[in-house]
XYZ file of C-alpha atoms in Angstrom:
245
model
C 16.622 -34.628 93.686
C 15.165 -36.011 90.528
C 13.222 -39.428 90.456
C 14.923 -42.320 88.211
C 12.155 -44.466 86.834
C 12.494 -48.236 86.661
C 12.935 -49.914 83.300
C 9.562 -51.439 83.325
C 7.551 -48.310 84.552
C 4.976 -47.930 81.796
C 1.354 -47.879 82.279
C -1.240 -50.164 81.627
C -3.269 -47.879 79.318
C -0.125 -47.010 77.345
C 0.665 -50.949 77.021
C -2.952 -51.492 76.038
C -3.740 -48.255 73.656
C -0.743 -46.887 72.364
C 2.122 -49.081 72.856
C 1.665 -51.234 69.252
C 1.475 -47.914 67.586
C 4.581 -45.708 69.082
C 6.591 -48.691 68.813
C 5.883 -49.251 64.817
C 8.208 -47.198 63.318
C 6.549 -46.883 59.760
C 3.276 -46.068 61.182
C 5.518 -43.078 63.636
C 7.382 -41.690 60.346
C 4.709 -41.133 58.316
C 2.624 -39.481 61.513
C 5.644 -37.290 62.070
C 5.319 -35.723 58.496
C 4.301 -32.409 58.492
C 1.397 -32.187 55.724
C 0.037 -35.599 57.929
C -0.328 -33.218 61.032
C -1.862 -30.064 59.290
C -4.737 -32.623 57.810
C -4.967 -34.679 60.995
C -5.399 -30.934 62.827
C -7.463 -29.568 60.323
C -5.047 -26.857 59.649
C -4.900 -25.842 63.035
C -1.375 -27.476 63.754
C 0.747 -24.398 63.046
C -1.378 -21.502 64.590
C -0.906 -24.101 67.630
C 2.362 -24.600 67.432
C 3.105 -20.706 67.248
C 1.001 -20.239 70.033
C 3.164 -22.248 72.329
C 6.486 -20.814 71.140
C 5.131 -17.175 71.808
C 5.278 -18.155 75.503
C 8.639 -18.802 75.186
C 12.056 -16.780 75.298
C 15.847 -17.423 74.792
C 17.962 -19.263 77.448
C 14.301 -20.456 79.125
C 14.223 -23.845 81.195
C 11.616 -25.411 79.626
C 10.367 -29.065 80.242
C 7.725 -30.754 77.904
C 4.992 -33.550 79.294
C 5.217 -35.961 76.099
C 6.933 -36.478 72.919
C 4.773 -35.168 69.957
C 4.973 -35.475 66.421
C 5.988 -32.736 63.206
C 7.703 -29.305 64.392
C 6.595 -28.245 67.790
C 9.620 -29.570 69.522
C 12.065 -28.007 66.647
C 10.234 -24.956 67.050
C 10.244 -24.593 70.643
C 14.179 -25.824 70.627
C 14.687 -23.422 68.339
C 13.442 -20.414 70.197
C 15.083 -21.574 73.323
C 18.941 -21.555 71.659
C 21.729 -23.278 73.123
C 22.057 -21.846 75.899
C 18.499 -23.180 77.390
C 17.717 -25.833 78.642
C 14.383 -28.294 76.941
C 13.732 -31.515 79.248
C 11.356 -33.639 76.968
C 9.684 -36.702 79.329
C 7.927 -39.992 77.859
C 7.381 -43.795 79.065
C 7.561 -44.746 75.736
C 11.322 -45.647 74.787
C 11.427 -46.373 71.381
C 9.677 -42.773 70.777
C 12.561 -41.662 73.075
C 15.297 -43.179 71.069
C 13.918 -41.841 67.514
C 13.478 -38.376 69.228
C 17.564 -39.110 69.849
C 18.198 -39.979 66.143
C 15.889 -37.170 64.820
C 17.530 -34.299 66.855
C 21.278 -35.090 66.992
C 22.886 -33.927 70.122
C 25.754 -31.654 68.041
C 22.168 -29.698 66.287
C 20.096 -29.541 69.368
C 22.508 -29.782 72.745
C 19.938 -27.921 74.762
C 17.551 -31.380 74.433
C 17.237 -34.151 77.038
C 14.774 -37.149 76.327
C 14.157 -39.122 79.425
C 11.991 -42.198 80.049
C 9.599 -40.809 82.826
C 6.085 -41.213 83.802
C 4.334 -37.759 83.427
C 2.216 -38.446 85.617
C 5.288 -38.661 88.658
C 6.695 -35.997 90.043
C 9.987 -35.359 88.202
C 11.751 -31.920 88.891
C 10.721 -28.101 89.887
C 11.859 -24.467 88.791
C 10.945 -24.868 85.050
C 10.419 -21.194 83.418
C 7.447 -22.855 81.250
C 5.980 -26.452 81.318
C 4.535 -27.514 77.969
C 1.850 -30.282 77.878
C 0.921 -30.524 74.469
C -1.532 -33.138 72.816
C -1.136 -35.568 75.747
C -4.209 -34.824 78.143
C -6.318 -36.583 75.736
C -4.435 -39.882 75.847
C -4.525 -40.645 79.566
C -7.471 -41.623 81.617
C -9.437 -39.036 83.319
C -7.448 -39.712 86.590
C -4.140 -39.703 84.822
C -5.113 -36.494 83.737
C -5.233 -34.876 87.353
C -2.064 -36.046 87.988
C -0.405 -34.303 84.854
C -2.026 -31.373 84.995
C -0.920 -30.963 89.329
C 2.461 -32.210 87.745
C 2.939 -29.305 85.457
C 1.403 -26.897 87.972
C 4.422 -27.689 90.503
C 6.779 -28.103 88.057
C 6.698 -24.863 87.106
C 8.560 -21.297 88.528
C 6.804 -18.493 90.368
C 7.115 -16.571 87.174
C 6.859 -19.400 85.078
C 3.754 -20.312 82.442
C 2.445 -23.469 82.469
C 1.392 -24.492 78.245
C -1.585 -27.270 77.721
C -2.647 -27.853 74.133
C -4.744 -30.409 73.202
C -8.740 -30.841 72.004
C -11.616 -29.032 73.052
C -15.462 -29.387 72.760
C -16.007 -27.920 69.008
C -19.101 -25.639 68.484
C -22.076 -27.235 67.925
C -22.128 -27.026 64.010
C -19.186 -28.142 63.505
C -19.322 -30.654 60.124
C -17.361 -32.783 61.956
C -18.496 -33.250 65.221
C -20.033 -36.267 65.459
C -17.384 -38.481 63.481
C -14.779 -36.903 65.434
C -17.101 -38.117 68.353
C -17.557 -41.336 67.017
C -13.841 -41.758 66.240
C -12.750 -40.925 69.180
C -14.706 -43.362 70.812
C -13.448 -46.225 68.750
C -9.369 -45.625 68.931
C -9.045 -42.619 71.616
C -11.597 -43.661 74.759
C -10.424 -41.268 76.838
C -10.122 -37.791 74.723
C -13.850 -37.507 75.187
C -13.789 -35.953 78.533
C -11.310 -32.869 76.663
C -14.844 -32.119 75.655
C -16.772 -32.243 78.866
C -14.202 -30.932 81.403
C -12.035 -27.449 81.338
C -8.333 -28.267 82.089
C -8.236 -25.866 84.907
C -11.023 -27.928 86.803
C -8.425 -30.637 86.545
C -6.083 -28.755 88.867
C -6.552 -28.960 92.608
C -5.223 -25.636 93.392
C -6.826 -23.900 90.042
C -7.723 -20.595 92.286
C -3.838 -20.369 92.728
C -3.384 -20.235 89.059
C -4.977 -17.479 86.542
C -6.218 -19.041 83.517
C -6.540 -17.935 79.328
C -7.859 -20.080 76.658
C -7.491 -19.731 72.836
C -9.547 -22.248 70.851
C -8.831 -23.039 67.007
C -10.384 -24.845 64.472
C -13.936 -23.961 65.173
C -13.187 -24.611 69.012
C -12.342 -28.420 68.496
C -8.405 -27.632 70.078
C -7.499 -25.282 72.838
C -4.882 -23.589 74.158
C -4.929 -23.105 78.095
C -2.128 -20.930 79.814
C -1.894 -20.990 83.644
C 0.399 -18.267 85.624
C 0.398 -18.068 89.119
C -1.774 -15.256 90.497
C 1.014 -13.423 92.425
C 3.324 -13.297 88.954
C 4.056 -10.501 86.830
C 1.537 -9.683 84.486
C 3.078 -10.876 80.450
C 1.501 -10.254 77.820
C 2.471 -12.287 74.645
C 1.204 -13.199 70.839
C -0.967 -11.255 69.613
C -3.580 -14.128 69.127
C -7.256 -13.514 70.915
C -7.520 -14.848 74.492
C -10.428 -15.485 76.275
C -11.771 -16.372 80.102
C -12.125 -19.920 80.438
C -15.943 -20.881 80.451
C -17.381 -18.412 78.229
C -17.228 -20.766 74.936
């Protein structure tokens, strides 16, 4: 049975660092613009969104942990189709309400926007679980909980897809600017430079892990599949084993 969250179940870190931002309609409308997302990700947004979309098939039952800006959700919803199911969890009610207005039910009947902490158990048996740019926003203990939740929520034959920050190459021209920006405004992001996503999984050896990087290693896409799951070939983006950067 799905756990029903309490009305005031908002993590303290979210209240302190993100609530004012996500409750600001004008700011969120600005950051939701496609060109803004392209600029902020140094042009990597399209490649990251497309790489996730390639993991999804029509009619799938998909869980996403956290709402996102831009067209990423639209891409997945269009790929799933009206016969699929697309559940999206988020702790911020203002974001959820804006999403419900943006993705009208008659246009996206497969979408379900649910107020729920992504670090808390929800439901199991999804064909795919997506965690797109969420881990860098939460403290390290919450990162571990979210990774564990994602791995426990996927079916035996499914995939968990993480997209988030990654340690950029040493010669990246914006490396030190990004580090200082994160320390000022995104205090939990730098941990993504220090710890592999697979290392955040308690039962990491039960899964096969692959990683693709973008924008000179500034971002990463990591896919986890259970070791006894059938092999699946997706997309044409080059894949590399974790730990080879």
